């Protein structure tokens, strides 16, 4: 057929072509956008290629040692830290309210938070190595330009992870690697129950409870799920003892957990106690083979949520 503006058939052909083109665009464009958006927001696809900056660990170590040194110089007993936020200012949510901190710290009126400019802490003379006080401190991620750390033993019980298994695994491995490599965690024991060897020495439930009971060294216990029955209740009770040196992370939510954190594929985790933080910026502390690609499948030892 010869196309012409004067024939109705030509008009129909043009109309049909335009309709087909618009329908194709309506299908293809959203698909491309969705794929690109998924690639950019799915942190599991790229986060393992981020290496942990040695300078970041050095900076945290410097702050922790300055906390210890400032208290020692003023003969002040450090009350312990639940959360430490490091940015241009260092803020410590202390375990016990203290309204008379040593210089250069200032306290809020209720004594629950200490703060000091980072530059002032850099001027604090240091003595000795990393204090044992911070042997279970790990970075949980970033909030804008600030790094947020938590002393796991100060949680005062079990910390549970929830969310998609691959995201929980990604957050867990970053927390464990810090205690295995950080200068302030030298001597911290890491044990795993039902989690394989990637989370420290594999032990039985009873051996794990015995280690927490003895409390001989600072330690982290990682369990695939909170033990059932009396074992779970005993473990929770032991972790809630004042002054205990052990912490516990469960890779599945449980009613006995003191804190529950939801890990997400987009590189964030969300909780009532910490708000929303970026875990994807926590670089891996051990080499990862780039050729292996991102493993976003569920591991057999990462339990699904109940």
PDB file of C-alpha atoms in Angstrom:
ATOM      1  CA  UNK A   1       0.000   0.000   0.000  1.00  0.00           C
ATOM      2  CA  UNK A   2       1.267   3.478  -0.894  1.00  0.00           C
ATOM      3  CA  UNK A   3       1.159   5.817   2.081  1.00  0.00           C
ATOM      4  CA  UNK A   4      -0.690   9.121   1.639  1.00  0.00           C
ATOM      5  CA  UNK A   5      -2.189  11.799   3.858  1.00  0.00           C
ATOM      6  CA  UNK A   6      -5.308  11.561   1.723  1.00  0.00           C
ATOM      7  CA  UNK A   7      -6.146   7.901   2.430  1.00  0.00           C
ATOM      8  CA  UNK A   8      -7.848   6.767   5.675  1.00  0.00           C
ATOM      9  CA  UNK A   9      -5.782   3.579   5.662  1.00  0.00           C
ATOM     10  CA  UNK A  10      -2.599   5.636   6.003  1.00  0.00           C
ATOM     11  CA  UNK A  11      -4.044   7.545   8.956  1.00  0.00           C
ATOM     12  CA  UNK A  12      -4.969   4.253  10.634  1.00  0.00           C
ATOM     13  CA  UNK A  13      -1.469   2.878  10.069  1.00  0.00           C
ATOM     14  CA  UNK A  14       0.136   5.942  11.644  1.00  0.00           C
ATOM     15  CA  UNK A  15      -2.230   5.780  14.605  1.00  0.00           C
ATOM     16  CA  UNK A  16      -1.525   2.101  15.184  1.00  0.00           C
ATOM     17  CA  UNK A  17       2.233   2.694  14.958  1.00  0.00           C
ATOM     18  CA  UNK A  18       2.065   5.477  17.534  1.00  0.00           C
ATOM     19  CA  UNK A  19      -0.024   3.317  19.876  1.00  0.00           C
ATOM     20  CA  UNK A  20       2.438   0.427  19.590  1.00  0.00           C
ATOM     21  CA  UNK A  21       5.381   2.773  20.220  1.00  0.00           C
ATOM     22  CA  UNK A  22       3.757   4.313  23.298  1.00  0.00           C
ATOM     23  CA  UNK A  23       2.827   0.892  24.661  1.00  0.00           C
ATOM     24  CA  UNK A  24       6.394  -0.310  24.183  1.00  0.00           C
ATOM     25  CA  UNK A  25       7.806   2.751  25.937  1.00  0.00           C
ATOM     26  CA  UNK A  26       5.294   2.351  28.769  1.00  0.00           C
ATOM     27  CA  UNK A  27       6.582  -1.177  29.330  1.00  0.00           C
ATOM     28  CA  UNK A  28      10.301  -0.777  28.681  1.00  0.00           C
ATOM     29  CA  UNK A  29      11.070   2.541  30.389  1.00  0.00           C
ATOM     30  CA  UNK A  30       9.699   1.603  33.842  1.00  0.00           C
ATOM     31  CA  UNK A  31      11.516  -1.728  33.601  1.00  0.00           C
ATOM     32  CA  UNK A  32      14.847  -0.037  32.874  1.00  0.00           C
ATOM     33  CA  UNK A  33      14.301   2.497  35.655  1.00  0.00           C
ATOM     34  CA  UNK A  34      13.374  -0.243  38.111  1.00  0.00           C
ATOM     35  CA  UNK A  35      16.447  -2.289  37.227  1.00  0.00           C
ATOM     36  CA  UNK A  36      18.761   0.700  37.602  1.00  0.00           C
ATOM     37  CA  UNK A  37      17.110   1.697  40.865  1.00  0.00           C
ATOM     38  CA  UNK A  38      17.400  -1.839  42.215  1.00  0.00           C
ATOM     39  CA  UNK A  39      21.098  -1.940  41.341  1.00  0.00           C
ATOM     40  CA  UNK A  40      21.763   1.353  43.108  1.00  0.00           C
ATOM     41  CA  UNK A  41      19.697   0.601  46.223  1.00  0.00           C
ATOM     42  CA  UNK A  42      20.514  -3.084  46.638  1.00  0.00           C
ATOM     43  CA  UNK A  43      23.626  -2.769  48.783  1.00  0.00           C
ATOM     44  CA  UNK A  44      24.065  -6.535  48.810  1.00  0.00           C
ATOM     45  CA  UNK A  45      25.152  -6.266  45.177  1.00  0.00           C
ATOM     46  CA  UNK A  46      28.220  -4.139  45.913  1.00  0.00           C
ATOM     47  CA  UNK A  47      28.849  -3.678  49.647  1.00  0.00           C
ATOM     48  CA  UNK A  48      31.285  -6.598  49.989  1.00  0.00           C
ATOM     49  CA  UNK A  49      33.730  -4.844  47.674  1.00  0.00           C
ATOM     50  CA  UNK A  50      34.107  -1.963  50.147  1.00  0.00           C
ATOM     51  CA  UNK A  51      37.264  -2.383  52.220  1.00  0.00           C
ATOM     52  CA  UNK A  52      37.403  -1.179  55.806  1.00  0.00           C
ATOM     53  CA  UNK A  53      39.639   1.892  55.981  1.00  0.00           C
ATOM     54  CA  UNK A  54      42.503   1.271  58.458  1.00  0.00           C
ATOM     55  CA  UNK A  55      42.415   4.976  59.293  1.00  0.00           C
ATOM     56  CA  UNK A  56      38.825   4.613  60.497  1.00  0.00           C
ATOM     57  CA  UNK A  57      39.807   1.924  62.996  1.00  0.00           C
ATOM     58  CA  UNK A  58      42.761   4.047  64.114  1.00  0.00           C
ATOM     59  CA  UNK A  59      40.477   7.049  64.694  1.00  0.00           C
ATOM     60  CA  UNK A  60      38.037   4.996  66.777  1.00  0.00           C
ATOM     61  CA  UNK A  61      40.904   3.488  68.769  1.00  0.00           C
ATOM     62  CA  UNK A  62      42.270   6.984  69.423  1.00  0.00           C
ATOM     63  CA  UNK A  63      38.911   8.172  70.754  1.00  0.00           C
ATOM     64  CA  UNK A  64      38.432   5.132  73.007  1.00  0.00           C
ATOM     65  CA  UNK A  65      41.907   5.495  74.473  1.00  0.00           C
ATOM     66  CA  UNK A  66      41.316   9.218  75.020  1.00  0.00           C
ATOM     67  CA  UNK A  67      38.147   8.418  76.968  1.00  0.00           C
ATOM     68  CA  UNK A  68      40.075   6.058  79.213  1.00  0.00           C
ATOM     69  CA  UNK A  69      43.043   8.424  79.606  1.00  0.00           C
ATOM     70  CA  UNK A  70      40.913  11.456  80.474  1.00  0.00           C
ATOM     71  CA  UNK A  71      39.127   9.507  83.212  1.00  0.00           C
ATOM     72  CA  UNK A  72      42.377   8.078  84.572  1.00  0.00           C
ATOM     73  CA  UNK A  73      44.026  11.525  84.690  1.00  0.00           C
ATOM     74  CA  UNK A  74      41.136  12.926  86.752  1.00  0.00           C
ATOM     75  CA  UNK A  75      40.752   9.774  88.859  1.00  0.00           C
ATOM     76  CA  UNK A  76      37.174   9.374  87.617  1.00  0.00           C
ATOM     77  CA  UNK A  77      35.631   5.931  87.249  1.00  0.00           C
ATOM     78  CA  UNK A  78      34.262   5.663  83.724  1.00  0.00           C
ATOM     79  CA  UNK A  79      30.582   4.612  83.962  1.00  0.00           C
ATOM     80  CA  UNK A  80      30.620   2.639  80.712  1.00  0.00           C
ATOM     81  CA  UNK A  81      29.288   3.514  77.278  1.00  0.00           C
ATOM     82  CA  UNK A  82      26.161   2.169  75.638  1.00  0.00           C
ATOM     83  CA  UNK A  83      26.496   4.223  72.455  1.00  0.00           C
ATOM     84  CA  UNK A  84      29.336   6.400  71.167  1.00  0.00           C
ATOM     85  CA  UNK A  85      28.837   8.792  68.258  1.00  0.00           C
ATOM     86  CA  UNK A  86      31.988  10.094  66.593  1.00  0.00           C
ATOM     87  CA  UNK A  87      31.942  13.140  64.337  1.00  0.00           C
ATOM     88  CA  UNK A  88      33.204  16.672  64.847  1.00  0.00           C
ATOM     89  CA  UNK A  89      31.914  16.102  68.375  1.00  0.00           C
ATOM     90  CA  UNK A  90      32.143  12.842  70.292  1.00  0.00           C
ATOM     91  CA  UNK A  91      29.008  11.983  72.262  1.00  0.00           C
ATOM     92  CA  UNK A  92      28.770   9.122  74.744  1.00  0.00           C
ATOM     93  CA  UNK A  93      25.510   7.745  76.092  1.00  0.00           C
ATOM     94  CA  UNK A  94      26.867   6.465  79.387  1.00  0.00           C
ATOM     95  CA  UNK A  95      25.629   3.342  81.145  1.00  0.00           C
ATOM     96  CA  UNK A  96      25.189   5.159  84.469  1.00  0.00           C
ATOM     97  CA  UNK A  97      24.352   8.880  84.764  1.00  0.00           C
ATOM     98  CA  UNK A  98      27.360  10.957  85.801  1.00  0.00           C
ATOM     99  CA  UNK A  99      27.139  14.748  86.023  1.00  0.00           C
ATOM    100  CA  UNK A 100      30.827  15.406  86.788  1.00  0.00           C
ATOM    101  CA  UNK A 101      32.882  14.040  83.878  1.00  0.00           C
ATOM    102  CA  UNK A 102      36.589  14.816  83.527  1.00  0.00           C
ATOM    103  CA  UNK A 103      37.934  17.459  81.157  1.00  0.00           C
ATOM    104  CA  UNK A 104      37.439  17.945  78.253  1.00  0.00           C
ATOM    105  CA  UNK A 105      34.017  16.317  78.641  1.00  0.00           C
ATOM    106  CA  UNK A 106      30.774  18.067  79.520  1.00  0.00           C
ATOM    107  CA  UNK A 107      27.598  16.302  80.612  1.00  0.00           C
ATOM    108  CA  UNK A 108      23.933  16.923  79.958  1.00  0.00           C
ATOM    109  CA  UNK A 109      21.929  18.030  83.025  1.00  0.00           C
ATOM    110  CA  UNK A 110      20.705  14.475  83.608  1.00  0.00           C
ATOM    111  CA  UNK A 111      24.249  13.108  83.298  1.00  0.00           C
ATOM    112  CA  UNK A 112      23.270  10.540  80.679  1.00  0.00           C
ATOM    113  CA  UNK A 113      25.355  11.932  77.823  1.00  0.00           C
ATOM    114  CA  UNK A 114      28.938  13.186  77.744  1.00  0.00           C
ATOM    115  CA  UNK A 115      30.280  15.226  74.856  1.00  0.00           C
ATOM    116  CA  UNK A 116      33.602  16.710  73.808  1.00  0.00           C
ATOM    117  CA  UNK A 117      35.005  18.249  70.623  1.00  0.00           C
ATOM    118  CA  UNK A 118      37.061  15.746  68.672  1.00  0.00           C
ATOM    119  CA  UNK A 119      39.960  18.196  68.473  1.00  0.00           C
ATOM    120  CA  UNK A 120      40.046  18.402  72.290  1.00  0.00           C
ATOM    121  CA  UNK A 121      40.302  14.620  72.595  1.00  0.00           C
ATOM    122  CA  UNK A 122      43.223  14.602  70.180  1.00  0.00           C
ATOM    123  CA  UNK A 123      45.125  16.687  72.728  1.00  0.00           C
ATOM    124  CA  UNK A 124      44.576  14.184  75.572  1.00  0.00           C
ATOM    125  CA  UNK A 125      47.876  12.410  76.415  1.00  0.00           C
ATOM    126  CA  UNK A 126      47.551   8.661  75.982  1.00  0.00           C
ATOM    127  CA  UNK A 127      49.102   6.009  78.163  1.00  0.00           C
ATOM    128  CA  UNK A 128      49.261   2.274  77.533  1.00  0.00           C
ATOM    129  CA  UNK A 129      47.303   0.259  75.025  1.00  0.00           C
ATOM    130  CA  UNK A 130      43.622  -0.099  74.340  1.00  0.00           C
ATOM    131  CA  UNK A 131      41.574  -0.386  77.545  1.00  0.00           C
ATOM    132  CA  UNK A 132      39.719  -3.639  78.196  1.00  0.00           C
ATOM    133  CA  UNK A 133      36.629  -1.545  78.960  1.00  0.00           C
ATOM    134  CA  UNK A 134      35.867  -1.312  75.233  1.00  0.00           C
ATOM    135  CA  UNK A 135      36.589  -4.923  74.260  1.00  0.00           C
ATOM    136  CA  UNK A 136      33.082  -5.464  72.825  1.00  0.00           C
ATOM    137  CA  UNK A 137      32.632  -2.112  71.086  1.00  0.00           C
ATOM    138  CA  UNK A 138      31.691  -2.248  67.394  1.00  0.00           C
ATOM    139  CA  UNK A 139      30.592   0.267  64.809  1.00  0.00           C
ATOM    140  CA  UNK A 140      27.002  -0.259  63.701  1.00  0.00           C
ATOM    141  CA  UNK A 141      27.189   2.176  60.804  1.00  0.00           C
ATOM    142  CA  UNK A 142      26.894   5.832  59.994  1.00  0.00           C
ATOM    143  CA  UNK A 143      24.315   8.541  60.529  1.00  0.00           C
ATOM    144  CA  UNK A 144      25.112  11.202  57.943  1.00  0.00           C
ATOM    145  CA  UNK A 145      28.744  12.096  58.724  1.00  0.00           C
ATOM    146  CA  UNK A 146      28.840  10.480  62.165  1.00  0.00           C
ATOM    147  CA  UNK A 147      29.991   6.976  63.066  1.00  0.00           C
ATOM    148  CA  UNK A 148      27.824   5.202  65.637  1.00  0.00           C
ATOM    149  CA  UNK A 149      29.370   2.595  67.930  1.00  0.00           C
ATOM    150  CA  UNK A 150      27.741   0.330  70.493  1.00  0.00           C
ATOM    151  CA  UNK A 151      29.287  -1.577  73.373  1.00  0.00           C
ATOM    152  CA  UNK A 152      27.529  -4.892  72.827  1.00  0.00           C
ATOM    153  CA  UNK A 153      27.847  -6.029  76.427  1.00  0.00           C
ATOM    154  CA  UNK A 154      26.129  -2.837  77.586  1.00  0.00           C
ATOM    155  CA  UNK A 155      22.997  -3.869  75.705  1.00  0.00           C
ATOM    156  CA  UNK A 156      22.308  -5.848  78.864  1.00  0.00           C
ATOM    157  CA  UNK A 157      20.916  -8.878  77.106  1.00  0.00           C
ATOM    158  CA  UNK A 158      20.483 -10.483  73.714  1.00  0.00           C
ATOM    159  CA  UNK A 159      20.671  -8.357  70.575  1.00  0.00           C
ATOM    160  CA  UNK A 160      18.595  -9.958  67.814  1.00  0.00           C
ATOM    161  CA  UNK A 161      18.640  -9.372  64.070  1.00  0.00           C
ATOM    162  CA  UNK A 162      15.614  -9.515  61.841  1.00  0.00           C
ATOM    163  CA  UNK A 163      14.924  -8.789  58.182  1.00  0.00           C
ATOM    164  CA  UNK A 164      15.899 -10.556  54.974  1.00  0.00           C
ATOM    165  CA  UNK A 165      18.445 -13.328  55.699  1.00  0.00           C
ATOM    166  CA  UNK A 166      21.066 -11.996  53.270  1.00  0.00           C
ATOM    167  CA  UNK A 167      20.905  -8.541  54.856  1.00  0.00           C
ATOM    168  CA  UNK A 168      21.184  -9.997  58.358  1.00  0.00           C
ATOM    169  CA  UNK A 169      24.197 -12.008  57.247  1.00  0.00           C
ATOM    170  CA  UNK A 170      25.840  -8.911  55.761  1.00  0.00           C
ATOM    171  CA  UNK A 171      25.420  -6.894  58.959  1.00  0.00           C
ATOM    172  CA  UNK A 172      26.454  -9.779  61.208  1.00  0.00           C
ATOM    173  CA  UNK A 173      29.700 -10.523  59.398  1.00  0.00           C
ATOM    174  CA  UNK A 174      30.736  -6.868  59.614  1.00  0.00           C
ATOM    175  CA  UNK A 175      30.121  -6.747  63.358  1.00  0.00           C
ATOM    176  CA  UNK A 176      32.029  -9.968  63.996  1.00  0.00           C
ATOM    177  CA  UNK A 177      34.977  -8.988  61.800  1.00  0.00           C
ATOM    178  CA  UNK A 178      35.464  -5.828  63.828  1.00  0.00           C
ATOM    179  CA  UNK A 179      35.935  -7.771  67.046  1.00  0.00           C
ATOM    180  CA  UNK A 180      38.316 -10.116  65.242  1.00  0.00           C
ATOM    181  CA  UNK A 181      40.512  -7.317  63.879  1.00  0.00           C
ATOM    182  CA  UNK A 182      40.052  -4.123  65.936  1.00  0.00           C
ATOM    183  CA  UNK A 183      43.007  -3.091  68.132  1.00  0.00           C
ATOM    184  CA  UNK A 184      40.723  -2.420  71.107  1.00  0.00           C
ATOM    185  CA  UNK A 185      39.234  -5.936  70.897  1.00  0.00           C
ATOM    186  CA  UNK A 186      42.467  -7.906  71.216  1.00  0.00           C
ATOM    187  CA  UNK A 187      41.724 -10.768  73.573  1.00  0.00           C
ATOM    188  CA  UNK A 188      37.971 -10.736  72.937  1.00  0.00           C
ATOM    189  CA  UNK A 189      36.667 -14.280  72.536  1.00  0.00           C
ATOM    190  CA  UNK A 190      34.170 -14.926  69.739  1.00  0.00           C
ATOM    191  CA  UNK A 191      32.068 -18.100  69.892  1.00  0.00           C
ATOM    192  CA  UNK A 192      29.340 -19.330  67.571  1.00  0.00           C
ATOM    193  CA  UNK A 193      26.450 -21.740  68.078  1.00  0.00           C
ATOM    194  CA  UNK A 194      24.886 -23.030  64.878  1.00  0.00           C
ATOM    195  CA  UNK A 195      26.560 -20.352  62.763  1.00  0.00           C
ATOM    196  CA  UNK A 196      29.584 -22.162  61.345  1.00  0.00           C
ATOM    197  CA  UNK A 197      33.190 -21.081  61.699  1.00  0.00           C
ATOM    198  CA  UNK A 198      32.733 -17.631  60.170  1.00  0.00           C
ATOM    199  CA  UNK A 199      31.647 -16.267  63.556  1.00  0.00           C
ATOM    200  CA  UNK A 200      34.473 -17.591  65.668  1.00  0.00           C
ATOM    201  CA  UNK A 201      34.955 -20.908  67.389  1.00  0.00           C
ATOM    202  CA  UNK A 202      31.997 -23.263  66.992  1.00  0.00           C
ATOM    203  CA  UNK A 203      30.707 -24.591  70.323  1.00  0.00           C
ATOM    204  CA  UNK A 204      27.639 -26.304  71.736  1.00  0.00           C
ATOM    205  CA  UNK A 205      24.884 -24.458  73.571  1.00  0.00           C
ATOM    206  CA  UNK A 206      26.025 -25.810  76.929  1.00  0.00           C
ATOM    207  CA  UNK A 207      29.669 -24.853  76.279  1.00  0.00           C
ATOM    208  CA  UNK A 208      28.553 -21.369  75.278  1.00  0.00           C
ATOM    209  CA  UNK A 209      26.514 -20.951  78.454  1.00  0.00           C
ATOM    210  CA  UNK A 210      29.481 -22.202  80.491  1.00  0.00           C
ATOM    211  CA  UNK A 211      31.753 -19.563  78.919  1.00  0.00           C
ATOM    212  CA  UNK A 212      29.264 -16.778  79.619  1.00  0.00           C
ATOM    213  CA  UNK A 213      28.825 -18.061  83.172  1.00  0.00           C
ATOM    214  CA  UNK A 214      32.577 -18.078  83.835  1.00  0.00           C
ATOM    215  CA  UNK A 215      32.910 -14.531  82.446  1.00  0.00           C
ATOM    216  CA  UNK A 216      36.691 -15.017  82.423  1.00  0.00           C
ATOM    217  CA  UNK A 217      37.358 -12.832  79.383  1.00  0.00           C
ATOM    218  CA  UNK A 218      35.371 -10.337  77.322  1.00  0.00           C
ATOM    219  CA  UNK A 219      33.473 -12.171  74.630  1.00  0.00           C
ATOM    220  CA  UNK A 220      30.813 -12.244  71.963  1.00  0.00           C
ATOM    221  CA  UNK A 221      28.485 -15.192  71.506  1.00  0.00           C
ATOM    222  CA  UNK A 222      26.727 -15.480  68.148  1.00  0.00           C
ATOM    223  CA  UNK A 223      23.772 -17.869  67.965  1.00  0.00           C
ATOM    224  CA  UNK A 224      21.749 -18.759  64.894  1.00  0.00           C
ATOM    225  CA  UNK A 225      18.689 -18.488  67.139  1.00  0.00           C
ATOM    226  CA  UNK A 226      18.095 -18.099  70.860  1.00  0.00           C
ATOM    227  CA  UNK A 227      18.157 -21.563  72.468  1.00  0.00           C
ATOM    228  CA  UNK A 228      14.760 -22.903  73.393  1.00  0.00           C
ATOM    229  CA  UNK A 229      13.467 -23.604  76.862  1.00  0.00           C
ATOM    230  CA  UNK A 230      15.567 -23.243  79.980  1.00  0.00           C
ATOM    231  CA  UNK A 231      18.820 -22.788  78.036  1.00  0.00           C
ATOM    232  CA  UNK A 232      17.499 -19.630  76.406  1.00  0.00           C
ATOM    233  CA  UNK A 233      16.204 -18.219  79.675  1.00  0.00           C
ATOM    234  CA  UNK A 234      19.482 -18.983  81.439  1.00  0.00           C
ATOM    235  CA  UNK A 235      21.497 -17.313  78.689  1.00  0.00           C
ATOM    236  CA  UNK A 236      19.324 -14.191  78.836  1.00  0.00           C
ATOM    237  CA  UNK A 237      19.654 -14.056  82.627  1.00  0.00           C
ATOM    238  CA  UNK A 238      23.448 -14.366  82.494  1.00  0.00           C
ATOM    239  CA  UNK A 239      23.757 -11.579  79.931  1.00  0.00           C
ATOM    240  CA  UNK A 240      21.653  -9.272  82.094  1.00  0.00           C
ATOM    241  CA  UNK A 241      24.048  -9.514  85.056  1.00  0.00           C
ATOM    242  CA  UNK A 242      25.522  -6.119  85.994  1.00  0.00           C
ATOM    243  CA  UNK A 243      29.194  -5.935  85.099  1.00  0.00           C
ATOM    244  CA  UNK A 244      29.135  -8.959  82.802  1.00  0.00           C
ATOM    245  CA  UNK A 245      31.752  -8.988  80.053  1.00  0.00           C
ATOM    246  CA  UNK A 246      29.893 -11.055  77.460  1.00  0.00           C
ATOM    247  CA  UNK A 247      27.528 -10.002  74.700  1.00  0.00           C
ATOM    248  CA  UNK A 248      25.248 -12.044  72.467  1.00  0.00           C
ATOM    249  CA  UNK A 249      23.888 -11.574  68.952  1.00  0.00           C
ATOM    250  CA  UNK A 250      21.065 -13.815  67.750  1.00  0.00           C
ATOM    251  CA  UNK A 251      20.619 -14.080  63.990  1.00  0.00           C
ATOM    252  CA  UNK A 252      16.839 -14.387  64.344  1.00  0.00           C
ATOM    253  CA  UNK A 253      14.310 -12.352  66.352  1.00  0.00           C
ATOM    254  CA  UNK A 254      13.145 -13.672  69.708  1.00  0.00           C
ATOM    255  CA  UNK A 255      10.914 -12.435  72.552  1.00  0.00           C
ATOM    256  CA  UNK A 256      13.845 -12.646  74.993  1.00  0.00           C
ATOM    257  CA  UNK A 257      15.921 -10.146  72.988  1.00  0.00           C
ATOM    258  CA  UNK A 258      16.642  -6.823  74.677  1.00  0.00           C
ATOM    259  CA  UNK A 259      17.327  -5.064  71.346  1.00  0.00           C
ATOM    260  CA  UNK A 260      16.016  -6.029  67.898  1.00  0.00           C
ATOM    261  CA  UNK A 261      17.532  -4.554  64.745  1.00  0.00           C
ATOM    262  CA  UNK A 262      16.039  -4.950  61.275  1.00  0.00           C
ATOM    263  CA  UNK A 263      18.675  -5.252  58.541  1.00  0.00           C
ATOM    264  CA  UNK A 264      17.643  -4.190  55.040  1.00  0.00           C
ATOM    265  CA  UNK A 265      18.939  -4.832  51.528  1.00  0.00           C
ATOM    266  CA  UNK A 266      19.328  -1.121  50.831  1.00  0.00           C
ATOM    267  CA  UNK A 267      22.300  -0.940  53.194  1.00  0.00           C
ATOM    268  CA  UNK A 268      20.446   0.379  56.234  1.00  0.00           C
ATOM    269  CA  UNK A 269      19.228  -1.093  59.482  1.00  0.00           C
ATOM    270  CA  UNK A 270      16.416   0.208  61.643  1.00  0.00           C
ATOM    271  CA  UNK A 271      15.689  -0.110  65.357  1.00  0.00           C
ATOM    272  CA  UNK A 272      13.974   1.748  68.167  1.00  0.00           C
ATOM    273  CA  UNK A 273      17.257   2.288  70.012  1.00  0.00           C
ATOM    274  CA  UNK A 274      19.558   3.375  67.172  1.00  0.00           C
ATOM    275  CA  UNK A 275      17.126   4.742  64.610  1.00  0.00           C
ATOM    276  CA  UNK A 276      18.164   4.321  60.977  1.00  0.00           C
ATOM    277  CA  UNK A 277      21.854   3.757  60.255  1.00  0.00           C
ATOM    278  CA  UNK A 278      23.815   2.858  57.130  1.00  0.00           C
ATOM    279  CA  UNK A 279      25.529  -0.526  57.479  1.00  0.00           C
ATOM    280  CA  UNK A 280      26.786  -0.619  53.882  1.00  0.00           C
ATOM    281  CA  UNK A 281      29.569   1.822  54.748  1.00  0.00           C
ATOM    282  CA  UNK A 282      31.075  -0.680  57.170  1.00  0.00           C
ATOM    283  CA  UNK A 283      33.822  -2.005  54.931  1.00  0.00           C
ATOM    284  CA  UNK A 284      34.825  -5.635  55.151  1.00  0.00           C
ATOM    285  CA  UNK A 285      37.868  -6.248  57.322  1.00  0.00           C
ATOM    286  CA  UNK A 286      39.033  -9.262  55.306  1.00  0.00           C
ATOM    287  CA  UNK A 287      39.641  -9.558  51.551  1.00  0.00           C
ATOM    288  CA  UNK A 288      36.740 -10.589  49.343  1.00  0.00           C
ATOM    289  CA  UNK A 289      37.303 -12.024  45.878  1.00  0.00           C
ATOM    290  CA  UNK A 290      35.669  -9.574  43.418  1.00  0.00           C
ATOM    291  CA  UNK A 291      35.335 -12.386  40.862  1.00  0.00           C
ATOM    292  CA  UNK A 292      33.080 -14.244  43.256  1.00  0.00           C
ATOM    293  CA  UNK A 293      30.384 -11.597  42.934  1.00  0.00           C
ATOM    294  CA  UNK A 294      27.818 -10.747  45.550  1.00  0.00           C
ATOM    295  CA  UNK A 295      26.233 -13.669  47.326  1.00  0.00           C
ATOM    296  CA  UNK A 296      22.661 -12.639  48.032  1.00  0.00           C
ATOM    297  CA  UNK A 297      21.296 -16.111  48.598  1.00  0.00           C
ATOM    298  CA  UNK A 298      20.145 -17.356  51.956  1.00  0.00           C
ATOM    299  CA  UNK A 299      22.718 -19.390  53.834  1.00  0.00           C
ATOM    300  CA  UNK A 300      21.617 -22.609  55.481  1.00  0.00           C
ATOM    301  CA  UNK A 301      22.812 -21.317  58.853  1.00  0.00           C
ATOM    302  CA  UNK A 302      20.918 -18.010  58.665  1.00  0.00           C
ATOM    303  CA  UNK A 303      17.457 -18.905  59.939  1.00  0.00           C
ATOM    304  CA  UNK A 304      14.305 -17.458  58.471  1.00  0.00           C
ATOM    305  CA  UNK A 305      12.205 -15.321  60.760  1.00  0.00           C
ATOM    306  CA  UNK A 306       9.626 -17.121  62.799  1.00  0.00           C
TER     307      UNK A 306
END
